[in-house]
Short mmCIF file of C-alpha atoms and ligand atoms in Angstrom, two decimals:
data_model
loop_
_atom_site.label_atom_id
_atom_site.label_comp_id
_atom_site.label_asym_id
_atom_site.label_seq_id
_atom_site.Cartn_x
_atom_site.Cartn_y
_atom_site.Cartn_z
CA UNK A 8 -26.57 21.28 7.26
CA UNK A 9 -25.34 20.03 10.86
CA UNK A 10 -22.64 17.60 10.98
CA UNK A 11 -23.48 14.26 10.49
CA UNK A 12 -23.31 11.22 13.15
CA UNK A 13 -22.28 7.85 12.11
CA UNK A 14 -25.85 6.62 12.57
CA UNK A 15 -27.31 8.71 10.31
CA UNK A 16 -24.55 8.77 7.76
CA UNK A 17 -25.32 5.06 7.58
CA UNK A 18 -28.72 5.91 6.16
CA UNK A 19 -27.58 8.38 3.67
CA UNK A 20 -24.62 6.16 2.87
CA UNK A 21 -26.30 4.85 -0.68
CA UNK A 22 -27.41 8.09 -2.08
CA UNK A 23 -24.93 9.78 -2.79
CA UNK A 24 -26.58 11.94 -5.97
CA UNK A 25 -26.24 15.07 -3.24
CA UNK A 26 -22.07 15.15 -3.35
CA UNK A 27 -21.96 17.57 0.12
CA UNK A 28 -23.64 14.67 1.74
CA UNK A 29 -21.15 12.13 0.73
CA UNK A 30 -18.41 14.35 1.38
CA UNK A 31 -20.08 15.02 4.84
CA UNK A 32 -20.46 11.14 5.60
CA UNK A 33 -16.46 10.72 4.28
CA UNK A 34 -15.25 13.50 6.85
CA UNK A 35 -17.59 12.09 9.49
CA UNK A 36 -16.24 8.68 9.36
CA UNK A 37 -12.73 10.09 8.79
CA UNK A 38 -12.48 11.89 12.07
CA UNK A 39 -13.76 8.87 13.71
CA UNK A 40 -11.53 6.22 11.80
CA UNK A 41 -8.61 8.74 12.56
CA UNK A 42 -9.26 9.04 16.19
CA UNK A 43 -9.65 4.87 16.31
CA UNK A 44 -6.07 4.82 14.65
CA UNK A 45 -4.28 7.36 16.68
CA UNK A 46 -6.00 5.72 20.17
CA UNK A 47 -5.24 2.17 19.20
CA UNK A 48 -2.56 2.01 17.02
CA UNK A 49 1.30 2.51 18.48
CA UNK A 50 2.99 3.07 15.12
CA UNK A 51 0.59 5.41 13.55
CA UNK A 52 0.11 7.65 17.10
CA UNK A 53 4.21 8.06 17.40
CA UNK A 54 3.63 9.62 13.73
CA UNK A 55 1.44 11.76 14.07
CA UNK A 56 2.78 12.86 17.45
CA UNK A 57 5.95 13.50 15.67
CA UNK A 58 4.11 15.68 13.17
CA UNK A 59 2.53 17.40 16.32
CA UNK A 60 -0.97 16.28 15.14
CA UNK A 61 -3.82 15.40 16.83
CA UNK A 62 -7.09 13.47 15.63
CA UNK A 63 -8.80 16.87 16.11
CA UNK A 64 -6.20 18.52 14.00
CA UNK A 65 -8.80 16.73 11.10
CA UNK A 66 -11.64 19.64 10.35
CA UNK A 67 -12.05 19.03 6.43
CA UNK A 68 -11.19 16.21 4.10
CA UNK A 69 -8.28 18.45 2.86
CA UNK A 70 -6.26 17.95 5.84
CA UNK A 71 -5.74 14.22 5.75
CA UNK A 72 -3.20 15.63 3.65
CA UNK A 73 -1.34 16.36 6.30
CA UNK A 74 -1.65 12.68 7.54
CA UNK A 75 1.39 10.36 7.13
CA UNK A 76 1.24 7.67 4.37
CA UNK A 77 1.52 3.91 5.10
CA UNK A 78 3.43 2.06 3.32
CA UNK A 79 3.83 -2.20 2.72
CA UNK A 80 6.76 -2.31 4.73
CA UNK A 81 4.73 -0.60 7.71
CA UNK A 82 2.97 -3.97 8.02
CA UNK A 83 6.01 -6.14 7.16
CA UNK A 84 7.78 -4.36 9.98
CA UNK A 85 4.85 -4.69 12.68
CA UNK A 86 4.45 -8.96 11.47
CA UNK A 87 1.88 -10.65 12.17
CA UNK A 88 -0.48 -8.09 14.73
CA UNK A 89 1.38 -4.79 15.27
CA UNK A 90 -1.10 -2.62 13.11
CA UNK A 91 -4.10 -3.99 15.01
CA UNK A 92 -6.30 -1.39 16.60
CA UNK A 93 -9.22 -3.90 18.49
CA UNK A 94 -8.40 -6.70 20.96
CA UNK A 95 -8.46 -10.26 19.31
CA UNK A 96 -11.68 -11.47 20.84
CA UNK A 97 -13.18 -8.72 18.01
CA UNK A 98 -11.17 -9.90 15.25
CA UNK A 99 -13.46 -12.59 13.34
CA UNK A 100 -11.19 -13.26 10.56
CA UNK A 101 -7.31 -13.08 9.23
CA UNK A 102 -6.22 -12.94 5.46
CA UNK A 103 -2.43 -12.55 4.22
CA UNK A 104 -0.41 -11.82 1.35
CA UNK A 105 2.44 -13.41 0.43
CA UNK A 106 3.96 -10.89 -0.99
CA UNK A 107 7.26 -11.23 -3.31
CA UNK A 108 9.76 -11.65 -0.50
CA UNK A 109 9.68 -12.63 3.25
CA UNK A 110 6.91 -12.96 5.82
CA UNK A 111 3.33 -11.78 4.66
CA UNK A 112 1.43 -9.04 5.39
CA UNK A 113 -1.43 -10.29 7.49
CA UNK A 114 -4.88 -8.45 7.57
CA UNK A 115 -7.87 -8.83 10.08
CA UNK A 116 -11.41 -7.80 10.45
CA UNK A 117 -14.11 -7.46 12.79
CA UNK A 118 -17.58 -8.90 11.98
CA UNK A 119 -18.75 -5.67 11.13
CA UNK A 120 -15.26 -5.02 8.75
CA UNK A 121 -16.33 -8.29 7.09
CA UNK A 122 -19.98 -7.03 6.68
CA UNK A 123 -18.51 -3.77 4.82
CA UNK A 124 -16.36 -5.90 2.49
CA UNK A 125 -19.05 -8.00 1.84
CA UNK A 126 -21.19 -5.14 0.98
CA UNK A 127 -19.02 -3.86 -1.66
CA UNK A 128 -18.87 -6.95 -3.37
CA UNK A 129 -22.41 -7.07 -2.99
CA UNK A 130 -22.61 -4.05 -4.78
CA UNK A 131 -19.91 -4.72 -7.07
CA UNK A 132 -21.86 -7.28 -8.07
CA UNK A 133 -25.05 -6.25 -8.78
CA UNK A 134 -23.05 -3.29 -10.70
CA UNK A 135 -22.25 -5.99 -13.10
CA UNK A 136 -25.85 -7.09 -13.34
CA UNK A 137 -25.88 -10.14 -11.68
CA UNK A 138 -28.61 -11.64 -9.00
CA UNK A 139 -30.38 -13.84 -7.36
CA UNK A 140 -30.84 -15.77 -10.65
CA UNK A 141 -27.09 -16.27 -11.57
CA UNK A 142 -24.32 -19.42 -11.09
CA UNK A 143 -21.44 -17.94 -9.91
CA UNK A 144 -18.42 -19.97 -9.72
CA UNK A 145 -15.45 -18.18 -7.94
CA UNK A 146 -12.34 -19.49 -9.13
CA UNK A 147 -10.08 -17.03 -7.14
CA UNK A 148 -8.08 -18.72 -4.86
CA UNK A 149 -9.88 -19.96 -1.10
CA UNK A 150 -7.63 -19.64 1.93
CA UNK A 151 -5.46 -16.27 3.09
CA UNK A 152 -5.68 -14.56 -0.42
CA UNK A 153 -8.62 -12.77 -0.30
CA UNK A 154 -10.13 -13.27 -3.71
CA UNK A 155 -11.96 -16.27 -2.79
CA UNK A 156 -13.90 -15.69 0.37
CA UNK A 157 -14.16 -12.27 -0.50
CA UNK A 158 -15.86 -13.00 -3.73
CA UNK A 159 -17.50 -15.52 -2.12
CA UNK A 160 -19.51 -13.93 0.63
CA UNK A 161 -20.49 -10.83 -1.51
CA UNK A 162 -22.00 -13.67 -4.08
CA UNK A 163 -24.19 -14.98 -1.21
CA UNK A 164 -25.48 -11.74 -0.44
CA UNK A 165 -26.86 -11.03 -3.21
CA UNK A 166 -28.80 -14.09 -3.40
CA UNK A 167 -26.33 -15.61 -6.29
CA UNK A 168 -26.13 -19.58 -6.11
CA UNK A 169 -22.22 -19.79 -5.59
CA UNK A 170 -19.89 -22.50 -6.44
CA UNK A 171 -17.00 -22.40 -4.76
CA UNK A 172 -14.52 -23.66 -6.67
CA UNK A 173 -11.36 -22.14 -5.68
CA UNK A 174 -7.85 -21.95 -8.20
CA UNK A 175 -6.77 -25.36 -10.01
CA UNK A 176 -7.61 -28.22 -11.12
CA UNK A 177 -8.51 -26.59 -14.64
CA UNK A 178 -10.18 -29.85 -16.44
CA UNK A 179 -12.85 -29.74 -13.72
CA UNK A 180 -13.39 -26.10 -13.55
CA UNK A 181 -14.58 -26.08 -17.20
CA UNK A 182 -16.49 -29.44 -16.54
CA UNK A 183 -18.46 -27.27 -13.69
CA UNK A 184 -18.89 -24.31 -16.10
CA UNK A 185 -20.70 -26.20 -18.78
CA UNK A 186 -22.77 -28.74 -16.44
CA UNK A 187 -23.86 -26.53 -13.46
CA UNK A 188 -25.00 -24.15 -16.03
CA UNK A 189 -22.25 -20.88 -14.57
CA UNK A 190 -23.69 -17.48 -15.61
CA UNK A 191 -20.93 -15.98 -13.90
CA UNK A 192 -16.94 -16.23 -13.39
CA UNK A 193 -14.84 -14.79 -10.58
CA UNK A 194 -11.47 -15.52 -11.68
CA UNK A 195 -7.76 -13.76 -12.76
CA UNK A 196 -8.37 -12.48 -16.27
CA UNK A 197 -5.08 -15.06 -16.95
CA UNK A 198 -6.85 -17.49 -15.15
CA UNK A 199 -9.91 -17.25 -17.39
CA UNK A 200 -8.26 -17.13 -20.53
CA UNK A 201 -6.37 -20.85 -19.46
CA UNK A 202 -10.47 -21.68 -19.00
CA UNK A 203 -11.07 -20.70 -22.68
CA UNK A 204 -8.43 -22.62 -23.76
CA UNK A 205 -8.92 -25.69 -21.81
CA UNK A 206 -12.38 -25.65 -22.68
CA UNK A 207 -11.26 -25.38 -26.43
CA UNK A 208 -9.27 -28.66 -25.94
CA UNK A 209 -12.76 -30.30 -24.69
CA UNK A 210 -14.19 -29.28 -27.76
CA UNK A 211 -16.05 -27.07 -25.61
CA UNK A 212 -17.05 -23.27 -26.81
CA UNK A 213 -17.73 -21.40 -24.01
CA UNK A 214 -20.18 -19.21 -26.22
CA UNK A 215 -22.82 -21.31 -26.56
CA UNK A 216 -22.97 -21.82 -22.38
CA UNK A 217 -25.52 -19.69 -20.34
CA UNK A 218 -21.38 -17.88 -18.90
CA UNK A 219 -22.66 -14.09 -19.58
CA UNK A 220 -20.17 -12.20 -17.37
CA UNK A 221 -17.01 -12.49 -15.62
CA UNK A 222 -15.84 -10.80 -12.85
CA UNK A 223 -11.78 -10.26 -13.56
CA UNK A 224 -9.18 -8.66 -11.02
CA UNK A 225 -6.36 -9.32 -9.01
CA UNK A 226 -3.49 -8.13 -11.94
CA UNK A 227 -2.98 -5.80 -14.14
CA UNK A 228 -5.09 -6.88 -17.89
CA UNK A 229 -5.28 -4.52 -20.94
CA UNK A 230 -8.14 -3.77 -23.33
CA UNK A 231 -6.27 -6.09 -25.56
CA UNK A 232 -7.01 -8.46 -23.22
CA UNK A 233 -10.39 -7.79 -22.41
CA UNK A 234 -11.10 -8.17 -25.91
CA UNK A 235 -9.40 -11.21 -26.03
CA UNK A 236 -11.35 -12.81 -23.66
CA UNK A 237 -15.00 -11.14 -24.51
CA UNK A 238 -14.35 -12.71 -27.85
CA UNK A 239 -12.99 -16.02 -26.82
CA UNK A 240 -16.05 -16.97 -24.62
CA UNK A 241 -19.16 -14.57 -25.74
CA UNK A 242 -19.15 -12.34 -22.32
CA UNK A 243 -19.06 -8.89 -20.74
CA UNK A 244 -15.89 -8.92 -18.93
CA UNK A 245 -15.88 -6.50 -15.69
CA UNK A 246 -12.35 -5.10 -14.34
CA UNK A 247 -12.34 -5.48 -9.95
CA UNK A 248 -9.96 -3.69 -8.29
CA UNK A 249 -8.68 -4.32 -4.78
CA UNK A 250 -5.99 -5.38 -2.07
CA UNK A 251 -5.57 -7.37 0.64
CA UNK A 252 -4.59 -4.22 2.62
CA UNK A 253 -7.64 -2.17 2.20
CA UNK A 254 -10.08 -5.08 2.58
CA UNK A 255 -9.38 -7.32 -0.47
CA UNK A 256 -11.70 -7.84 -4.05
CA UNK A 257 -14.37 -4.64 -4.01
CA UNK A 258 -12.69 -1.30 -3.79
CA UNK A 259 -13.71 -0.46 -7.21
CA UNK A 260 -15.94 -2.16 -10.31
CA UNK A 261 -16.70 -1.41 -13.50
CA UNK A 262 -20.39 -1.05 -14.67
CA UNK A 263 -21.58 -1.82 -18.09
CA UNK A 264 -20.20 1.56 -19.19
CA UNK A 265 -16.63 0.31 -18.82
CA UNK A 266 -15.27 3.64 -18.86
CA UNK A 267 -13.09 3.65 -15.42
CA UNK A 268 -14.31 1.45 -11.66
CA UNK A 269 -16.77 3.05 -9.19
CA UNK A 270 -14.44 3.35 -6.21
CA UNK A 271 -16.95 2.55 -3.33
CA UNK A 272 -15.81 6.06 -2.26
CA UNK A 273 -18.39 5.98 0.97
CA UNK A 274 -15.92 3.07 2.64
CA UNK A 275 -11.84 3.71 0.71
CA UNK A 276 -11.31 7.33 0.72
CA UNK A 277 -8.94 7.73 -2.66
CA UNK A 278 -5.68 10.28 -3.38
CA UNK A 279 -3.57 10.73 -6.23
CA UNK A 280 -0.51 11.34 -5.42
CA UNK A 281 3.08 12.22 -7.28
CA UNK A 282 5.08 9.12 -6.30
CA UNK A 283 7.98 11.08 -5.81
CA UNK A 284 7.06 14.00 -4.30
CA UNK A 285 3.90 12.80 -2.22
CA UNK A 286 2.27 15.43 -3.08
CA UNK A 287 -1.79 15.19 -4.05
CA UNK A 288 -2.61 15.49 -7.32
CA UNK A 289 -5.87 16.83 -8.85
CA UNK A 290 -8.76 14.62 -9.86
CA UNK A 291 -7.94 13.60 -13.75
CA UNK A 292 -4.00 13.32 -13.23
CA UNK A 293 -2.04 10.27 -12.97
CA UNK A 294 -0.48 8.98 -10.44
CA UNK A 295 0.07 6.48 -6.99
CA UNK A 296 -3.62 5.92 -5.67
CA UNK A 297 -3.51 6.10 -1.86
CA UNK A 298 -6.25 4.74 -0.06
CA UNK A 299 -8.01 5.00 3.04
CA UNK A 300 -10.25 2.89 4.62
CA UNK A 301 -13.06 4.67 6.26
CA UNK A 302 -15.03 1.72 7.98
CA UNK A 303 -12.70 -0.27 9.27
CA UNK A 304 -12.10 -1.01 12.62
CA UNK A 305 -9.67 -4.13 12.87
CA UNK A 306 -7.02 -2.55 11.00
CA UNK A 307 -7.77 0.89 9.75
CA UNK A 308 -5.42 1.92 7.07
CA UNK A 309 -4.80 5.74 6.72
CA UNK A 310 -3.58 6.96 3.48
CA UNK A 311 -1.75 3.56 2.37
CA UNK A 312 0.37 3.96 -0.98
CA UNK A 313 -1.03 1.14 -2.41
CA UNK A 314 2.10 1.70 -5.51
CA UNK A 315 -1.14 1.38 -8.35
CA UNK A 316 -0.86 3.94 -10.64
CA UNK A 317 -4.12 5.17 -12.31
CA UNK A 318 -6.04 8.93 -12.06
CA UNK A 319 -9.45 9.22 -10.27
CA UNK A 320 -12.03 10.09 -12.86
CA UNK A 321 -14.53 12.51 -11.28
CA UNK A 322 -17.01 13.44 -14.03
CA UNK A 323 -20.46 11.97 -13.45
CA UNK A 324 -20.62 8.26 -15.06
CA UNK A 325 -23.63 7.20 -18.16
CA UNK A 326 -24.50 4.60 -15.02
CA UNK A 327 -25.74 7.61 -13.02
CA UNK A 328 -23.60 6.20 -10.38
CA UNK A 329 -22.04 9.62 -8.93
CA UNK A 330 -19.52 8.29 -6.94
CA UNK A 331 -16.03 8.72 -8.38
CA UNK A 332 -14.32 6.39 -10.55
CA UNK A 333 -10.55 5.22 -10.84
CA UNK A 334 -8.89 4.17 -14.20
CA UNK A 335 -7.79 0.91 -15.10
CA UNK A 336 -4.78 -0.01 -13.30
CA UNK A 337 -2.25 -0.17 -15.92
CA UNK A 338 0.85 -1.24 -13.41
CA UNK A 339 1.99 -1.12 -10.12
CA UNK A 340 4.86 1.75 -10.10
CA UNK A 341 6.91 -1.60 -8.72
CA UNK A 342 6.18 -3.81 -12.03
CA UNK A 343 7.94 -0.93 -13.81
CA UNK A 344 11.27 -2.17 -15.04
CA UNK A 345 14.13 0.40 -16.58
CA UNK A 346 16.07 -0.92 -19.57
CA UNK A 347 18.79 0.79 -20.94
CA UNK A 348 17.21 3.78 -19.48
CA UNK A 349 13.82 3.51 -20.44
CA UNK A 350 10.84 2.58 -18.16
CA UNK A 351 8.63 -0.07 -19.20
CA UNK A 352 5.76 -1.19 -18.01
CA UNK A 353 4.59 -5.09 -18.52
CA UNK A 354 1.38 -3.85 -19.55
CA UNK A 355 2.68 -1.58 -22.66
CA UNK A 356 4.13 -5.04 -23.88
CA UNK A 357 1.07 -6.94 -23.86
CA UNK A 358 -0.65 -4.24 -25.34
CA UNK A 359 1.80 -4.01 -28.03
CA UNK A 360 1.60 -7.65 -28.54
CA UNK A 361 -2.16 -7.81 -28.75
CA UNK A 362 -2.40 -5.02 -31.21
CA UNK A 363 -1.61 -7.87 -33.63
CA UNK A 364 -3.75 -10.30 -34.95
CA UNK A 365 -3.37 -13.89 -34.38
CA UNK A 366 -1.29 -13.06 -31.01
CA UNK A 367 -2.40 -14.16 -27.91
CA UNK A 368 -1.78 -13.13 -24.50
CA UNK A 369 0.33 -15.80 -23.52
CA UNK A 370 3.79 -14.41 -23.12
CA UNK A 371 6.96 -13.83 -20.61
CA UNK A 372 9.45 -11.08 -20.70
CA UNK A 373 12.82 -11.77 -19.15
CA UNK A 374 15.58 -9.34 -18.53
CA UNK A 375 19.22 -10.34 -19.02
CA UNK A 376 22.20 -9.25 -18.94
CA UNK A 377 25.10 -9.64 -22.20
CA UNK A 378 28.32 -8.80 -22.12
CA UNK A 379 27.55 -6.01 -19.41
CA UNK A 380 24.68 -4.93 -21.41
CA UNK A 381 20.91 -5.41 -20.24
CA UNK A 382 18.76 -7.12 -22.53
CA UNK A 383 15.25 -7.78 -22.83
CA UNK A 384 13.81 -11.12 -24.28
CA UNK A 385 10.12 -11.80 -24.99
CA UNK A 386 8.58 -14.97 -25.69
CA UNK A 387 4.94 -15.49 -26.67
CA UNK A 388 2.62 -18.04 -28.40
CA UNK A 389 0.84 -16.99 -31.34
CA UNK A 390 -2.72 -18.62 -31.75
CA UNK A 391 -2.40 -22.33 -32.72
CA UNK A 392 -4.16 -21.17 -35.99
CA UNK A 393 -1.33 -19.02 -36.71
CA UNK A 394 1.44 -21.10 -36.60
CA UNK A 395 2.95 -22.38 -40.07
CA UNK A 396 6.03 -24.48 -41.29
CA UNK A 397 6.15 -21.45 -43.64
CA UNK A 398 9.53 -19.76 -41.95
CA UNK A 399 8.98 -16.33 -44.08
CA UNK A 400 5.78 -16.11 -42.87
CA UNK A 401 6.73 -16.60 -38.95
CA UNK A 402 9.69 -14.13 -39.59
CA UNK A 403 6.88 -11.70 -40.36
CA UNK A 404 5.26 -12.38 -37.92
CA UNK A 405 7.87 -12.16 -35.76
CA UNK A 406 9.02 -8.63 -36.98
CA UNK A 407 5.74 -7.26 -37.12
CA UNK A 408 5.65 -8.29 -33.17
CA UNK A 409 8.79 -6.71 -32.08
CA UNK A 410 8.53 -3.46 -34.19
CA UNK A 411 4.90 -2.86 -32.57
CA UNK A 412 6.66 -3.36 -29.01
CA UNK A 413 9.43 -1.04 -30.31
CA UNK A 414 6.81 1.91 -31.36
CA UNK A 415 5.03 1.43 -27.72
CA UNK A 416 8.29 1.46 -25.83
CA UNK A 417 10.60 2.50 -27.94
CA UNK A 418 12.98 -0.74 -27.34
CA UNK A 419 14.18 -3.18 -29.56
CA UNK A 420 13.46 -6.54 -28.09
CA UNK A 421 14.94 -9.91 -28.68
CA UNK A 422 11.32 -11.82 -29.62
CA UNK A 423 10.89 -15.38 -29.95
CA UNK A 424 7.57 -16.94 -31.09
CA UNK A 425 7.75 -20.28 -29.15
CA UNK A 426 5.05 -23.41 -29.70
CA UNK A 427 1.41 -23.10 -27.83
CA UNK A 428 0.95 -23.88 -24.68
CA UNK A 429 4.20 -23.67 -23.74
CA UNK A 430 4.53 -20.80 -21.46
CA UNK A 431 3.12 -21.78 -18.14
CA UNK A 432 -0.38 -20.95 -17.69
CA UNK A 433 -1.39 -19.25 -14.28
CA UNK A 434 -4.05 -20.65 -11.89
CA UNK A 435 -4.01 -17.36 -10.13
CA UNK A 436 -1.79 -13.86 -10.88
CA UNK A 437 0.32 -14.53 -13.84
CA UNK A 438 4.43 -14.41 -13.27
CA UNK A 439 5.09 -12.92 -16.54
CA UNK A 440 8.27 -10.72 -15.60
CA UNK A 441 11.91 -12.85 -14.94
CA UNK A 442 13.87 -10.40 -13.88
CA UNK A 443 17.66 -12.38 -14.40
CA UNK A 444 20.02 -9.23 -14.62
CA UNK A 445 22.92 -9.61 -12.61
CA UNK A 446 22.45 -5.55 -11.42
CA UNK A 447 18.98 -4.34 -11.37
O1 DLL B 10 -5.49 -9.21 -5.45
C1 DLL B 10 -7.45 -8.67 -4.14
C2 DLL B 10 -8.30 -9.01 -5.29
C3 DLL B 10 -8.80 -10.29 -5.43
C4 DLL B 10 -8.68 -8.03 -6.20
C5 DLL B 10 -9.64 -10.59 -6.47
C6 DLL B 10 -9.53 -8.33 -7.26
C7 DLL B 10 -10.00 -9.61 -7.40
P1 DLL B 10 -3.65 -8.62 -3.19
O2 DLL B 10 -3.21 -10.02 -3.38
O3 DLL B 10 -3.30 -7.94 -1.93
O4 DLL B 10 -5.21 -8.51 -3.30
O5 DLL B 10 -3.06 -7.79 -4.42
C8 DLL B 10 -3.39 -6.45 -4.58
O6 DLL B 10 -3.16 -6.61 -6.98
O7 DLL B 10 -2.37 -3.57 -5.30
C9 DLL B 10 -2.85 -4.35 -7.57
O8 DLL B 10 -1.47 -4.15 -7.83
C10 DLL B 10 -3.26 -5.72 -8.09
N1 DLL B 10 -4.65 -5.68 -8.55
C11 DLL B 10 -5.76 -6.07 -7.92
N2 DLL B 10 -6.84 -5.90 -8.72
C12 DLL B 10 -6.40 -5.36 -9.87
C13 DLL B 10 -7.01 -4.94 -11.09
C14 DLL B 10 -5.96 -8.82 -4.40
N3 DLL B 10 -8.31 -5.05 -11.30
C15 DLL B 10 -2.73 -5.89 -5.82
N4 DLL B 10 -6.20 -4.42 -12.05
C16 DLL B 10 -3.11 -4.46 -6.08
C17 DLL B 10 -4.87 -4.30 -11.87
C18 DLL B 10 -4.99 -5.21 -9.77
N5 DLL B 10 -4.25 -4.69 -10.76
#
């Protein structure tokens, strides 16, 4: 077969059971997206000219190898417009991430990068089962984080009858939930289980409402969790993976399988790579995704360590989706915190936690430092059902806690059960790491 133009690429861009024609329509649009860059973009032409590479040096999908990676700071350095790569009259819409320190990273798109994104959620949606028959009420936050209005717009398309609640105001969120009749929830996974609580305290139980499904992204969430929450309100929770960077909510979803997120391969081009090397990694290892964005235009992104570490699962899916899949997203390689010379990751403490009955996924860690020593301290609630003026029976709780975080990390931890509801619930991503060490 000929190469393929963009037009026609277009067509073929859903059927994708023929894999040479979506790897045809990925190199297609990655020439193009790569020649866009290198014409329009200052920073990423000086790199590649310092490489000695030119947008026709790209023949086969193999060589974007040779590509440099972007990085976070990239955009921090070029605040607010220097990655920009169309005049401002195209750019229809700005997002930005605050980010942990400093100025944000700020992200634009043209109409047609905003009909891509919300295409995927379209898609992502209707993955999940839901339609033109379903009350979704998107409790990601409205305004530059991109959870909202991304979530949002891919509702509409579908048909869905959105409420657009936005973050907050918890009382009322479960008030529309039950009244409005919500089949669906966009929301944090921490987010929703506050929901499930709050709607407890109502005297509410979530599984006798029409709520069937909810869409959950944004941070990191374990099985533990998942099963925490499918229990808790009677639904089929669905992992959503994205980043403001890339285009926001919709780079990958889960389908009823739950076995890994369809990475919407025909629009974010995915790598594994060795975080310390750079170097790409076969499909099935683990590893730093890197990400490239194949359709768009305001801001293309070429091979952007997004610091998620996961493995791209290539096997054909029960779905019969063929597009590839990613893994959960266990951590961000940055979330990983070394204690006494091990590396921990948040995640293998909440899973630890939850492997215990009458836990609950309310907890913080926080990292201190004794007498020149580093220490780690976790506090979590148990369920209010579990707590007892019995002190033997809390101390075995307690000690059956900390030696199941011990066999998953192999550290002793200082573990305090503290009351309910008294570790600050989230209305968006969940702060669960206090990092107080005087060295880190
Ligand atoms: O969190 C976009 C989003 C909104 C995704 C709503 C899903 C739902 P950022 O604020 O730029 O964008 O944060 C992106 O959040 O690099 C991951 O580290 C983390 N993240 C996002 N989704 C997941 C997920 C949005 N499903 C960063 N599992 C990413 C684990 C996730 N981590």
């Amino acid at each position: 077969m000929g190469r393929l133009s963009i037009d026609n690429c277009e067509m073929l861009a859903k059927d994708f059971t023929d894999q040479t024609i979506l790897r045809e329509l990925q190199l297609c649009k990655l020439k193009e997206i790569v020649r866009h860059a290198y014409d329009n973009v200052a920073l990423f032409r000086s790199r590649m000219d310092e490489l000695n590479l030119k947008p026709c040096d790209i023949k086969e999908l193999s060589d974007l190898a040779k590509l440099p990676f972007m990085k976070k700071v990239d955009l921090r350095d070029t605040y607010p417009f220097g990655l920009f790569a169309v005049p401002q009259r195209d750019i229809v819409r700005l997002h930005a991430s605050s980010g942990t320190t400093g100025k944000p990273i700020v992200v634009a798109y043209t109409k047609e990068d905003i009909d891509v994104w919300n295409e995927v959620m379209f898609r992502a949606l209707a993955g999940a089962g839901l339609g033109k028959e379903d009350i979704i009420q998107v409790s990601y936050g409205y305004g530059l984080f991109t959870g909202g209005l991304g979530a949002h717009y891919g509702a509409e398309k579908l048909g869905a009858t959105v409420v657009p609640a936005s973050g907050g105001n918890t009382r009322r969120q479960v008030m529309l939930i039950r009244d409005f009749g919500v089949t669906a929830m966009m929301c944090t996974p921490s987010y929703f289980l506050h929901l499930i609580e709050e709607a407890a305290r109502q005297g509410i139980d979530l599984k006798e409402l029409p709520i069937k499904a909810g869409i959950f992204g944004a941070e990191p969430w374990t099985a533990g969790m998942r099963e925490r929450i499918e229990q808790g309100a009677g639904i089929e929770a669905f992992d959503i993976y994205g980043l403001s960077e890339i285009i926001g909510p919709g780079v990958a979803m889960e389908c009823h399988e739950h076995e890994g997120l369809h990475i919407y391969e025909d629009h974010f081009y995915p790598e594994i790579i060795d975080p310390d090397t750079g170097e790409v990694l076969p499909d099935g290892e683990t590893g730093e995704l890197v990400l490239t964005t194949l359709s768009k235009y305001a801001m293309p992104m070429i091979r952007y360590r997004t610091r998620d570490i996961t493995r791209i699962i290539s096997e054909p899916c029960k779905c019969g989706r063929t597009i590839r899949r990613i893994d959960r997203i266990s951590s961000r390689s940055d979330d990983m915190f070394i204690i006494r010379g091990v590396n921990v990751f948040p995640s293998q403490i909440e899973s630890a936690i939850l492997a215990i009955e009458g836990t609950t996924p309310n907890y913080i860690i926080r990292l201190y430092t004794e007498n020149g020593m580093d220490n780690i301290q976790v506090d979590t609630e148990l369920s209010p059902e579990m707590m007892s003026n019995d002190a033997e029976q809390m101390e075995k709780m307690r000690k059956r806690i900390s030696s199941s975080i011990e066999s998953i990390t192999g550290l002793r931890v200082k573990l305090r059960l503290v009351d309910p509801n008294t570790i600050t619930r989230s209305e968006g991503k969940a702060k669960r790491v206090f990092d107080e060490r005087t060295a880190k």
